[in-house]
mmCIF file of N, CA and C in Angstrom:
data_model
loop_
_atom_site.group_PDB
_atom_site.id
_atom_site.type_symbol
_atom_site.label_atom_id
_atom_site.label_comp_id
_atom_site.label_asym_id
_atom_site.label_seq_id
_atom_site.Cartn_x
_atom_site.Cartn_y
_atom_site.Cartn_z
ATOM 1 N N UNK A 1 9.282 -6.390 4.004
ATOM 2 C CA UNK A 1 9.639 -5.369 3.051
ATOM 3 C C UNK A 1 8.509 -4.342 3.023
ATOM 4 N N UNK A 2 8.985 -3.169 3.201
ATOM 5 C CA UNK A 2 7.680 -2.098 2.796
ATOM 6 C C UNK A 2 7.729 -1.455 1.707
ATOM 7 N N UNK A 3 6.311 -1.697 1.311
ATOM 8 C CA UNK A 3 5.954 -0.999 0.158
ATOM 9 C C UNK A 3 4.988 0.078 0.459
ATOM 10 N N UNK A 4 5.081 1.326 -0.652
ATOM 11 C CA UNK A 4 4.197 2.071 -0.381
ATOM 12 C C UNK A 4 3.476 2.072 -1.408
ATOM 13 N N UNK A 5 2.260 1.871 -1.106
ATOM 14 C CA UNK A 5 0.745 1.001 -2.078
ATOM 15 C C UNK A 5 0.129 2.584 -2.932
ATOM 16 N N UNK A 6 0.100 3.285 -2.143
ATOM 17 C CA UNK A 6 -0.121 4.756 -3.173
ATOM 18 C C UNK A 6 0.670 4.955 -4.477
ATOM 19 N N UNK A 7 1.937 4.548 -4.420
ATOM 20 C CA UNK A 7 2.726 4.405 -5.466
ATOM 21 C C UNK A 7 2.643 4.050 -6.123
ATOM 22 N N UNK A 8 2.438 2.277 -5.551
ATOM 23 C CA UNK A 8 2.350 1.130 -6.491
ATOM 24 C C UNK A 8 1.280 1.130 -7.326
ATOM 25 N N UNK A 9 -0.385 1.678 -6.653
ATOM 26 C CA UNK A 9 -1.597 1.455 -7.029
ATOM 27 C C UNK A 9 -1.520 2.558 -8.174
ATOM 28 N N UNK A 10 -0.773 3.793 -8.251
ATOM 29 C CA UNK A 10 -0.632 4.406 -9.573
ATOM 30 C C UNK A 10 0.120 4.106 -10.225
ATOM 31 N N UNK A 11 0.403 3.106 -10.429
ATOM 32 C CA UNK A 11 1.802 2.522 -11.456
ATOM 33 C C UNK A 11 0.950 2.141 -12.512
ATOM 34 N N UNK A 12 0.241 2.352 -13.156
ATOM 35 C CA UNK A 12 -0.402 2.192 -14.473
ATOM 36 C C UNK A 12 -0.413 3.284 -15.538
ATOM 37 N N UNK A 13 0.159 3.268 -16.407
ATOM 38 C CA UNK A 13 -0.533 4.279 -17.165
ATOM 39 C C UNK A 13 -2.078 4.567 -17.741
ATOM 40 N N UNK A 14 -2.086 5.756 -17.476
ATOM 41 C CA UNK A 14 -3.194 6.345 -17.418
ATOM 42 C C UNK A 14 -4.148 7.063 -16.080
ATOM 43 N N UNK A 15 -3.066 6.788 -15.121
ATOM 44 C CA UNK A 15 -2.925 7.240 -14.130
ATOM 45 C C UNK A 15 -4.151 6.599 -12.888
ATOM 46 N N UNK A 16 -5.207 5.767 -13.048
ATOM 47 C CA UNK A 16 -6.070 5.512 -12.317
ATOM 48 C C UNK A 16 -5.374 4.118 -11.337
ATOM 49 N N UNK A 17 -5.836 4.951 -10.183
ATOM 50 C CA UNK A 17 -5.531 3.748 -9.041
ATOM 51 C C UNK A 17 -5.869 2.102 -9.160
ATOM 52 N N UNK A 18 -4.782 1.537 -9.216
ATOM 53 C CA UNK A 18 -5.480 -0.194 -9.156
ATOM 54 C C UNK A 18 -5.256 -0.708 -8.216
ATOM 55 N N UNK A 19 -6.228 -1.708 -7.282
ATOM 56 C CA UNK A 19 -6.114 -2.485 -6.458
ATOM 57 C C UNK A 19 -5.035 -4.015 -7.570
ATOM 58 N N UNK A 20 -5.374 -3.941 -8.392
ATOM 59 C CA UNK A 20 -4.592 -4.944 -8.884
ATOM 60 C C UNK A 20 -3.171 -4.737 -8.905
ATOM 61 N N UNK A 21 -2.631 -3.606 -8.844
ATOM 62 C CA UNK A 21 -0.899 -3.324 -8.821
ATOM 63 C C UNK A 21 -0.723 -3.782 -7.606
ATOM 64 N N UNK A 22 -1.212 -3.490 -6.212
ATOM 65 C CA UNK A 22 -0.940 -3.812 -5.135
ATOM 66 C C UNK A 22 -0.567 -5.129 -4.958
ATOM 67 N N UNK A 23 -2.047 -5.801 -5.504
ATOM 68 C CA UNK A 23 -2.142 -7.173 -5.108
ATOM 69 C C UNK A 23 -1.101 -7.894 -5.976
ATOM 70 N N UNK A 24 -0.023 -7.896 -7.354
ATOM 71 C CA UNK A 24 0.679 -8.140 -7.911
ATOM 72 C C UNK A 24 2.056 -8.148 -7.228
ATOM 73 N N UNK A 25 1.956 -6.950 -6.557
ATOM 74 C CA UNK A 25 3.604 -6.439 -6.012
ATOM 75 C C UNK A 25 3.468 -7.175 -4.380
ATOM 76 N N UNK A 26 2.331 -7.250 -4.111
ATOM 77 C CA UNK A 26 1.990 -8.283 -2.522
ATOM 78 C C UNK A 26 2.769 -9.455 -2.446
ATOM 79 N N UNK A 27 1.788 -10.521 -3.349
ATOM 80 C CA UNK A 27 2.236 -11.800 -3.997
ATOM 81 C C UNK A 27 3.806 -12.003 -4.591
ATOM 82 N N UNK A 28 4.257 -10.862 -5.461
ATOM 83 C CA UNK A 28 5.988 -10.686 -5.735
ATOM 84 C C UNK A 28 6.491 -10.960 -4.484
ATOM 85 N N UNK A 29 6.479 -10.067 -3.764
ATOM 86 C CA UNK A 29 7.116 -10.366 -2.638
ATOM 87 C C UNK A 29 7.321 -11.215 -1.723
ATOM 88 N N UNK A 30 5.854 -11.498 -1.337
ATOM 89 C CA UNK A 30 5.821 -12.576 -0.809
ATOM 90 C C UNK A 30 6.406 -14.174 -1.359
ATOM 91 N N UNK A 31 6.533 -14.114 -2.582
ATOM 92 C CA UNK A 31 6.682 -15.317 -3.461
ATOM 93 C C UNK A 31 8.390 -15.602 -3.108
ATOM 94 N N UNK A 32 9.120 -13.919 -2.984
ATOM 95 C CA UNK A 32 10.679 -13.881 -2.991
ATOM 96 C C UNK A 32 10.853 -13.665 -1.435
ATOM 97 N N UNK A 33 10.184 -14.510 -0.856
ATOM 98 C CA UNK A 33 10.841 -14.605 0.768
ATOM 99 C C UNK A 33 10.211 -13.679 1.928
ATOM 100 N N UNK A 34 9.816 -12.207 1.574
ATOM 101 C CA UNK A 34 9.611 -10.930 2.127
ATOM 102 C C UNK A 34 8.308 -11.288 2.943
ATOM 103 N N UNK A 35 8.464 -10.860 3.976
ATOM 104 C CA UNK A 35 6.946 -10.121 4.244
ATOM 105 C C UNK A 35 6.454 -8.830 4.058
ATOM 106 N N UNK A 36 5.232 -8.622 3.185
ATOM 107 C CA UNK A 36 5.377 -7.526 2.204
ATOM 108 C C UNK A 36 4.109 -6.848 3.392
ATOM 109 N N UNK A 37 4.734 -5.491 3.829
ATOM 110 C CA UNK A 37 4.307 -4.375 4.864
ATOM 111 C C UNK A 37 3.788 -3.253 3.434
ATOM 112 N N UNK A 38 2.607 -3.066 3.307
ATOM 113 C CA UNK A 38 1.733 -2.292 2.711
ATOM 114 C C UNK A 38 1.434 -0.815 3.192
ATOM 115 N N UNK A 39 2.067 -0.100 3.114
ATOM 116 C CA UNK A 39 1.093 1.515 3.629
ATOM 117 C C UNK A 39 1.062 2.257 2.537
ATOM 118 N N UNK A 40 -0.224 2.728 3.147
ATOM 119 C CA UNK A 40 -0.620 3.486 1.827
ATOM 120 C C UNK A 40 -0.961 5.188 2.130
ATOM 121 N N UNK A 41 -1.016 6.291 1.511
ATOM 122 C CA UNK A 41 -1.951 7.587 1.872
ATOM 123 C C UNK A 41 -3.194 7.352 1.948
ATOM 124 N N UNK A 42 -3.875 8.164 3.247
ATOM 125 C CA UNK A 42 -4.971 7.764 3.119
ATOM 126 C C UNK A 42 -6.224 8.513 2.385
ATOM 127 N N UNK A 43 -5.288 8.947 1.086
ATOM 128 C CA UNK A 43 -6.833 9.270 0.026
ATOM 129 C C UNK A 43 -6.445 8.384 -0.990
ATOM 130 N N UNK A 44 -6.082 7.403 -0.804
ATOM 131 C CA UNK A 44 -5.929 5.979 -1.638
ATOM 132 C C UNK A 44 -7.465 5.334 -1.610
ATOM 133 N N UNK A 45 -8.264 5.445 -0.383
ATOM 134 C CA UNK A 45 -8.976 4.707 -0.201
ATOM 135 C C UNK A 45 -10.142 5.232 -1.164
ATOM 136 N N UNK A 46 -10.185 6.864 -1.859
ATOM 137 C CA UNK A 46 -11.169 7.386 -2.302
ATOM 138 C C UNK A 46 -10.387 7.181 -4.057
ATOM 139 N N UNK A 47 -9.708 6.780 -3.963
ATOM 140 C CA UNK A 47 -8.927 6.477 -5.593
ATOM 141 C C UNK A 47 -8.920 5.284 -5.969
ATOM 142 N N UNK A 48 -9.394 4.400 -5.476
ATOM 143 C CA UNK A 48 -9.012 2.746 -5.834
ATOM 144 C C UNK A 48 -9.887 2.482 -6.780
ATOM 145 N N UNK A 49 -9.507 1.494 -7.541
ATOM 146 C CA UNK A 49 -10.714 1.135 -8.172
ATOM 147 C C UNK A 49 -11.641 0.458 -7.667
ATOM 148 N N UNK A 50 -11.380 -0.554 -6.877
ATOM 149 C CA UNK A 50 -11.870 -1.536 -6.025
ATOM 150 C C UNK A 50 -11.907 -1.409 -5.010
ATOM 151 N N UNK A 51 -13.132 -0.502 -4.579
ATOM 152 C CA UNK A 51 -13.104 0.244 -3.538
ATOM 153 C C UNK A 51 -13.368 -0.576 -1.777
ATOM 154 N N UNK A 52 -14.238 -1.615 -2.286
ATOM 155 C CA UNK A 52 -14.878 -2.700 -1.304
ATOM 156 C C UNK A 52 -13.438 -3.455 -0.809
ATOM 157 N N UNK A 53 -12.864 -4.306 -2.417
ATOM 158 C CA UNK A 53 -11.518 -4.976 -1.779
ATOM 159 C C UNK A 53 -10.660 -4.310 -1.603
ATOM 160 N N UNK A 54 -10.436 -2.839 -1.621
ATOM 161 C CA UNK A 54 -9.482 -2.487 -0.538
ATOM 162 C C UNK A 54 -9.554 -2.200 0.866
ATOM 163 N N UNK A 55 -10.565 -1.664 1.211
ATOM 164 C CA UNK A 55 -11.193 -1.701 2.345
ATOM 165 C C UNK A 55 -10.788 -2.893 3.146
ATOM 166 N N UNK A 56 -11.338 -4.068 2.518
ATOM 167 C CA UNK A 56 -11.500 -5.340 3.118
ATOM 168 C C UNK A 56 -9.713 -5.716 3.548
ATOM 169 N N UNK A 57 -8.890 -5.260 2.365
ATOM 170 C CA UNK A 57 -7.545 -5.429 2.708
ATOM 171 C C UNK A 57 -6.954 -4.402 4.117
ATOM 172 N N UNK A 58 -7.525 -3.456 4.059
ATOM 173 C CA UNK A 58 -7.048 -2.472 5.438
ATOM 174 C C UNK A 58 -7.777 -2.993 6.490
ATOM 175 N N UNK A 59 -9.156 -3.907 6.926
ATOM 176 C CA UNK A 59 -9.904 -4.336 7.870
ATOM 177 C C UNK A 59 -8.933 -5.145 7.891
ATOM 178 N N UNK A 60 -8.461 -6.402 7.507
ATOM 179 C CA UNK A 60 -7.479 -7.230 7.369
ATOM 180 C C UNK A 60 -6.498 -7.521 7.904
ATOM 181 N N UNK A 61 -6.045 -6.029 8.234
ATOM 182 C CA UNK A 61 -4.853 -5.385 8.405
ATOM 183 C C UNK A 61 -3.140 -5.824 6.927
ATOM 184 N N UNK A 62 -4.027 -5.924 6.403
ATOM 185 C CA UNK A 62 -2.972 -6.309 5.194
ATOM 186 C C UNK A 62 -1.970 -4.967 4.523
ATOM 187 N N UNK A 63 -3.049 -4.048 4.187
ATOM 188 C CA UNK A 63 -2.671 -2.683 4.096
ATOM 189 C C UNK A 63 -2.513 -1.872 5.282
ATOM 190 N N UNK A 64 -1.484 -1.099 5.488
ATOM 191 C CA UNK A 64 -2.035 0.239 6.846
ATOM 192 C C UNK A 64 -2.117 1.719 5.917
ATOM 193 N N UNK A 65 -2.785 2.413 6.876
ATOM 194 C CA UNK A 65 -2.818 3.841 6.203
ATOM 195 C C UNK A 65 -1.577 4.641 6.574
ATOM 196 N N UNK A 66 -1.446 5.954 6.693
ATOM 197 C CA UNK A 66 -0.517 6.510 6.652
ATOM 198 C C UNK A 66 -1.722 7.313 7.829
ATOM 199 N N UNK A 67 -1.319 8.041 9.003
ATOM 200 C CA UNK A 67 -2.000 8.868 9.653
ATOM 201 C C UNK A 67 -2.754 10.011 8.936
ATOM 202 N N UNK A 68 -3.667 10.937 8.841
ATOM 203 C CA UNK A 68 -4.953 11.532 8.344
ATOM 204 C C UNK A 68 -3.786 12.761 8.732
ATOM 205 N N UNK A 69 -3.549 13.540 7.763
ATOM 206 C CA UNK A 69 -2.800 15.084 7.967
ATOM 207 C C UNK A 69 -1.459 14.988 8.238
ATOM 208 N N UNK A 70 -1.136 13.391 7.716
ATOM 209 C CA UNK A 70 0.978 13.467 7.363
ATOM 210 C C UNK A 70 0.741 13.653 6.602
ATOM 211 N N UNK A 71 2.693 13.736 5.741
ATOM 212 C CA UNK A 71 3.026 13.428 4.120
ATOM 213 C C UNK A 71 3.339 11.684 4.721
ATOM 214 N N UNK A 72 2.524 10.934 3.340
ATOM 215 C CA UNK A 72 2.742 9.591 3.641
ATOM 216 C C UNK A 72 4.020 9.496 3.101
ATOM 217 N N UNK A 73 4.788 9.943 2.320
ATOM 218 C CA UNK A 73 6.064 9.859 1.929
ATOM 219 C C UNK A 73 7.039 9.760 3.746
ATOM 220 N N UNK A 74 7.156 10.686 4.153
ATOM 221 C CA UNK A 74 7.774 11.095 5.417
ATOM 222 C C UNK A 74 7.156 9.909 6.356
ATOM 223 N N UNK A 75 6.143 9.855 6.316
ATOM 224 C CA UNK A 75 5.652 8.728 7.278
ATOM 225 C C UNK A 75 6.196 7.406 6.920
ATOM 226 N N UNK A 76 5.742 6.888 5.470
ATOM 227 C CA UNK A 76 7.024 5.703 5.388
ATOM 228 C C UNK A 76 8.074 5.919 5.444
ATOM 229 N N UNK A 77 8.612 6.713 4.602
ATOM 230 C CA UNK A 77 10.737 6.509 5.437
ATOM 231 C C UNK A 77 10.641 6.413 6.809
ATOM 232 N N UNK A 78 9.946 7.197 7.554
ATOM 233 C CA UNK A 78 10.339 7.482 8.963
ATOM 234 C C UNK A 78 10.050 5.660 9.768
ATOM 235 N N UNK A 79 9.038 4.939 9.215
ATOM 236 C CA UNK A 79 8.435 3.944 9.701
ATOM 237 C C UNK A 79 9.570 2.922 9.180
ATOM 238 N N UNK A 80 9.836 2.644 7.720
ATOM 239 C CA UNK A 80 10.754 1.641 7.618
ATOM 240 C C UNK A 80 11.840 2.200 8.522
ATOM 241 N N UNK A 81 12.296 3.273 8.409
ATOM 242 C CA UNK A 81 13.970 3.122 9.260
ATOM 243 C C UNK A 81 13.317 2.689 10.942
ATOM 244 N N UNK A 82 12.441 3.092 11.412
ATOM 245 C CA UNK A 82 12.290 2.536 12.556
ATOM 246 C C UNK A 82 12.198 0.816 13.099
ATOM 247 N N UNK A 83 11.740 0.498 11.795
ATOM 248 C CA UNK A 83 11.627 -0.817 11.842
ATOM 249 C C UNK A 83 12.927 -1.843 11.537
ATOM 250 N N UNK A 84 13.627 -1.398 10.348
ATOM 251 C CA UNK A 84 14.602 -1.502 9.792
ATOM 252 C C UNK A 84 14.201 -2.277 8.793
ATOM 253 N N UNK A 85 13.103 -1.715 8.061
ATOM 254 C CA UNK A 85 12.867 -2.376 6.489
ATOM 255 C C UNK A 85 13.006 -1.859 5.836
ATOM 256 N N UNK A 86 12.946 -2.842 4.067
ATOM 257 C CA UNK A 86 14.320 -2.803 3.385
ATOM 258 C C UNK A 86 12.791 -1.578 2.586
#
């Protein structure tokens, strides 16, 4: 299943990026069967709160970025339909 982690990581009110939304909606998924495909924009990495463990999650390869000068919007649709995730 792909998620897009820029999204997710602002899903708080008050608007500041959390590595903890990610890691919540990861584990969801994973818990309901999915293998949960992470991309994110890549000025996520300068918004996180947790700047070290996200990093460590993109070395990982747990997270991917979105290429440097797309719209990560366009880049995920274009990537799930290629893949055919949900």
């Amino acid at each position: 299943m792909l998620v897009d982690g820029s999204n997710v990581a602002h899903a708080t009110e008050g608007g500041e990026a959390r590595l903890d939304n990610i890691q919540l909606v990861m584990h969801k998924v994973a818990s309901d069967g999915y293998r949960p495909l992470i991309v994110a924009d890549p000025a996520l990495r300068h918004q996180i709160d947790d700047k070290a463990a996200y990093e460590r999650l993109i070395d990982d390869g747990v997270v991917h970025q979105a290429p440097a000068g797309t719209d990560a919007d366009y880049f995920i649709l274009s990537f799930a339909g290629e893949m055919g995730a949900r």
